[in-house]
């Protein structure tokens, strides 16, 4: 953490959570999500991303970390058809005797960004495959392309843009836009790609 940039402006300040979750809460979720195994994910991939299962709320859980690697949120995907299908936990923590969390902002993190940040200090060119969601990030990683991060949506926030610029800008790195193959993903590639292409080399993956 000592090598992380000083948070001297509002955007930099937003990407480091001042009130992280106790990582030990993940021990309550240390169960293998059967549906992900059946869909083709390996136990090694699930363990790498700390994906678990919440037996209290019947949701597959995806821990979310900030750039420093601190646990800042948990997203749960319902396996029983509950709405919303994906939910950032807030009141759910109360079932374990923990206080609720109401103020976390999705756009302050790049999913898997804390691992990409480790590459930053290698002083080498950093290429990044940029996807939308948790599972897309895991699929790409499992396929052997480990330099992958997710926006957690098709919209790119200013903090996310700053992270990508700082990782790739000035090093000759490339951001490979690999968002979902639907109109939201196409729109996201167009808007986010044009925005970040002013400062970073961008290529859009067609499939």
Coordinates of C-alpha atoms in Angstrom, one line a residue:
X1 CA 0.0 0.0 0.0
X2 CA 2.9 2.3 0.6
X3 CA 3.5 2.5 -3.2
X4 CA 0.0 3.6 -4.0
X5 CA -0.5 7.2 -5.3
X6 CA -1.4 9.9 -2.9
X7 CA -5.1 10.6 -2.9
X8 CA -4.7 14.4 -3.5
X9 CA -7.7 15.0 -5.8
X10 CA -11.4 14.0 -5.5
X11 CA -11.2 11.2 -8.1
X12 CA -8.1 9.6 -6.5
X13 CA -9.7 9.9 -3.0
X14 CA -12.8 8.0 -4.2
X15 CA -10.9 4.9 -5.2
X16 CA -9.5 4.1 -1.7
X17 CA -12.3 3.1 0.7
X18 CA -12.0 4.7 4.1
X19 CA -14.3 2.2 5.8
X20 CA -13.5 -1.3 4.3
X21 CA -15.3 -4.5 5.4
X22 CA -13.6 -7.0 7.7
X23 CA -12.4 -9.6 5.2
X24 CA -13.3 -12.3 7.7
X25 CA -16.9 -12.0 6.7
X26 CA -16.0 -14.1 3.6
X27 CA -15.5 -17.0 5.9
X28 CA -19.3 -17.1 6.3
X29 CA -19.7 -17.5 2.5
X30 CA -17.1 -20.2 2.0
X31 CA -19.3 -22.6 0.1
X32 CA -18.9 -23.7 -3.5
X33 CA -21.6 -22.4 -5.8
X34 CA -22.7 -25.5 -7.6
X35 CA -24.3 -23.8 -10.6
X36 CA -21.0 -22.1 -11.5
X37 CA -19.2 -25.4 -11.4
X38 CA -21.8 -26.9 -13.6
X39 CA -21.5 -24.1 -16.1
X40 CA -17.8 -24.7 -16.5
X41 CA -15.9 -22.7 -13.9
X42 CA -13.1 -24.6 -12.2
X43 CA -12.8 -24.7 -8.4
X44 CA -9.4 -22.9 -8.8
X45 CA -11.0 -20.0 -10.6
X46 CA -13.7 -19.6 -8.0
X47 CA -11.2 -19.7 -5.2
X48 CA -9.0 -17.2 -7.0
X49 CA -11.8 -14.7 -7.1
X50 CA -13.1 -15.7 -3.7
X51 CA -16.6 -16.5 -5.1
X52 CA -18.8 -18.1 -2.5
X53 CA -22.4 -18.9 -1.6
X54 CA -24.6 -17.2 0.9
X55 CA -26.8 -19.8 2.6
X56 CA -28.8 -17.2 4.4
X57 CA -29.9 -15.2 1.4
X58 CA -29.5 -17.9 -1.3
X59 CA -27.1 -15.9 -3.4
X60 CA -23.8 -16.6 -5.2
X61 CA -21.4 -14.0 -3.7
X62 CA -18.7 -12.0 -5.5
X63 CA -16.4 -10.0 -3.2
X64 CA -15.4 -6.6 -4.5
X65 CA -12.1 -4.9 -3.6
X66 CA -10.7 -1.5 -4.1
X67 CA -7.3 -0.7 -5.7
X68 CA -5.5 -1.3 -2.4
X69 CA -7.1 -4.8 -2.1
X70 CA -9.4 -3.9 0.7
X71 CA -12.8 -5.6 0.8
X72 CA -15.3 -2.8 0.1
X73 CA -18.5 -4.6 -1.0
X74 CA -20.2 -8.0 -1.7
X75 CA -22.5 -8.6 -4.6
X76 CA -24.9 -11.4 -4.4
X77 CA -26.7 -13.1 -7.4
X78 CA -30.0 -14.8 -6.5
X79 CA -30.3 -18.5 -7.3
X80 CA -34.1 -18.6 -6.4
X81 CA -35.3 -15.8 -8.8
X82 CA -35.4 -13.0 -6.2
X83 CA -35.3 -9.4 -7.4
X84 CA -33.0 -7.8 -8.0
X85 CA -31.1 -10.7 -9.5
X86 CA -27.7 -9.0 -8.6
X87 CA -27.6 -7.0 -5.4
X88 CA -24.9 -5.1 -3.6
X89 CA -25.3 -6.1 0.0
X90 CA -26.4 -3.5 2.5
X91 CA -29.0 -4.6 5.0
X92 CA -27.9 -8.3 4.5
X93 CA -24.9 -7.8 6.9
X94 CA -27.3 -7.4 9.8
X95 CA -28.1 -11.1 9.8
X96 CA -24.5 -11.7 10.9
X97 CA -24.6 -9.0 13.6
X98 CA -22.7 -6.5 11.4
X99 CA -23.8 -2.9 10.6
X100 CA -25.5 -2.2 7.3
X101 CA -23.6 -0.4 4.5
X102 CA -25.4 2.2 2.4
X103 CA -22.8 4.5 0.9
X104 CA -20.7 2.3 -1.4
X105 CA -20.4 3.4 -5.0
X106 CA -19.9 0.8 -7.8
X107 CA -18.0 3.2 -10.0
X108 CA -15.2 3.7 -7.5
X109 CA -13.7 0.3 -8.3
X110 CA -12.4 -1.7 -11.2
X111 CA -13.2 -5.4 -10.5
X112 CA -9.9 -7.3 -10.2
X113 CA -8.1 -3.9 -10.4
X114 CA -6.1 -4.5 -7.3
X115 CA -4.3 -7.4 -9.1
X116 CA -3.7 -5.2 -12.2
X117 CA -2.3 -2.6 -10.0
X118 CA 0.5 -5.0 -9.0
X119 CA 1.5 -5.1 -12.6
X120 CA 1.9 -1.4 -12.6
X121 CA 5.0 -1.6 -10.4
X122 CA 6.7 -4.1 -12.8
X123 CA 7.5 -1.0 -14.9
X124 CA 6.5 -2.9 -18.0
X125 CA 3.7 -2.2 -20.6
X126 CA 0.3 -3.2 -19.2
X127 CA -2.4 -4.4 -21.6
X128 CA -5.9 -4.8 -20.1
X129 CA -8.9 -6.7 -21.4
X130 CA -11.9 -4.7 -20.1
X131 CA -15.2 -6.6 -19.6
X132 CA -18.6 -5.8 -18.0
X133 CA -19.3 -8.2 -15.3
X134 CA -18.0 -10.8 -12.7
X135 CA -18.5 -13.9 -14.8
X136 CA -17.0 -12.4 -18.0
X137 CA -13.9 -11.4 -16.0
X138 CA -13.7 -14.9 -14.6
X139 CA -14.2 -16.6 -18.1
X140 CA -11.4 -14.5 -19.6
X141 CA -9.1 -15.2 -16.7
X142 CA -9.8 -18.9 -16.8
X143 CA -9.0 -18.9 -20.5
X144 CA -5.5 -17.7 -19.6
X145 CA -5.7 -14.0 -20.1
X146 CA -5.1 -12.7 -16.6
X147 CA -4.8 -9.0 -17.3
X148 CA -8.6 -8.5 -17.1
X149 CA -10.8 -6.1 -15.2
X150 CA -14.5 -5.4 -15.1
X151 CA -16.5 -2.2 -15.0
X152 CA -19.5 -3.9 -13.2
X153 CA -21.7 -2.5 -15.9
X154 CA -21.5 -1.0 -19.4
X155 CA -20.9 2.5 -18.0
X156 CA -17.3 3.7 -17.3
X157 CA -17.0 6.1 -14.4
X158 CA -14.4 8.8 -14.0
X159 CA -12.6 6.9 -11.2
X160 CA -12.5 3.8 -13.4
X161 CA -11.1 5.9 -16.3
X162 CA -8.4 7.3 -14.0
X163 CA -7.4 3.8 -13.0
X164 CA -7.2 2.6 -16.6
X165 CA -5.3 5.7 -17.7
X166 CA -2.8 5.4 -14.9
X167 CA -2.2 1.7 -15.6
X168 CA -1.7 2.0 -19.3
X169 CA -1.1 5.6 -20.2
X170 CA 2.5 6.6 -20.9
X171 CA 3.5 2.9 -21.0
X172 CA 2.2 2.1 -24.5
X173 CA -0.4 -0.3 -23.1
X174 CA -3.7 -1.0 -24.8
X175 CA -7.2 -1.3 -23.4
X176 CA -9.1 -4.1 -25.2
X177 CA -12.8 -3.3 -24.9
X178 CA -14.6 -6.7 -24.6
X179 CA -18.1 -5.7 -23.3
X180 CA -21.2 -7.8 -23.7
X181 CA -22.4 -8.6 -27.1
X182 CA -25.8 -6.7 -26.9
X183 CA -26.9 -3.1 -27.4
X184 CA -25.9 -2.0 -23.9
X185 CA -22.4 -3.4 -24.5
X186 CA -22.1 -1.8 -28.0
X187 CA -23.2 1.5 -26.6
X188 CA -20.8 1.2 -23.7
X189 CA -17.9 0.5 -26.1
X190 CA -18.8 3.5 -28.2
X191 CA -19.1 5.9 -25.3
X192 CA -16.4 4.7 -23.0
X193 CA -14.1 3.8 -25.8
X194 CA -14.3 7.2 -27.4
X195 CA -13.7 8.9 -24.0
X196 CA -10.7 6.9 -22.9
X197 CA -9.2 6.8 -26.4
X198 CA -8.2 10.4 -25.9
X199 CA -5.5 9.3 -23.5
X200 CA -5.0 5.5 -24.0
X201 CA -4.7 3.2 -27.0
X202 CA -8.1 1.4 -27.3
X203 CA -9.2 -1.6 -29.4
X204 CA -12.7 -3.0 -29.5
X205 CA -13.1 -6.8 -29.6
X206 CA -15.7 -7.9 -32.1
X207 CA -17.5 -11.3 -31.6

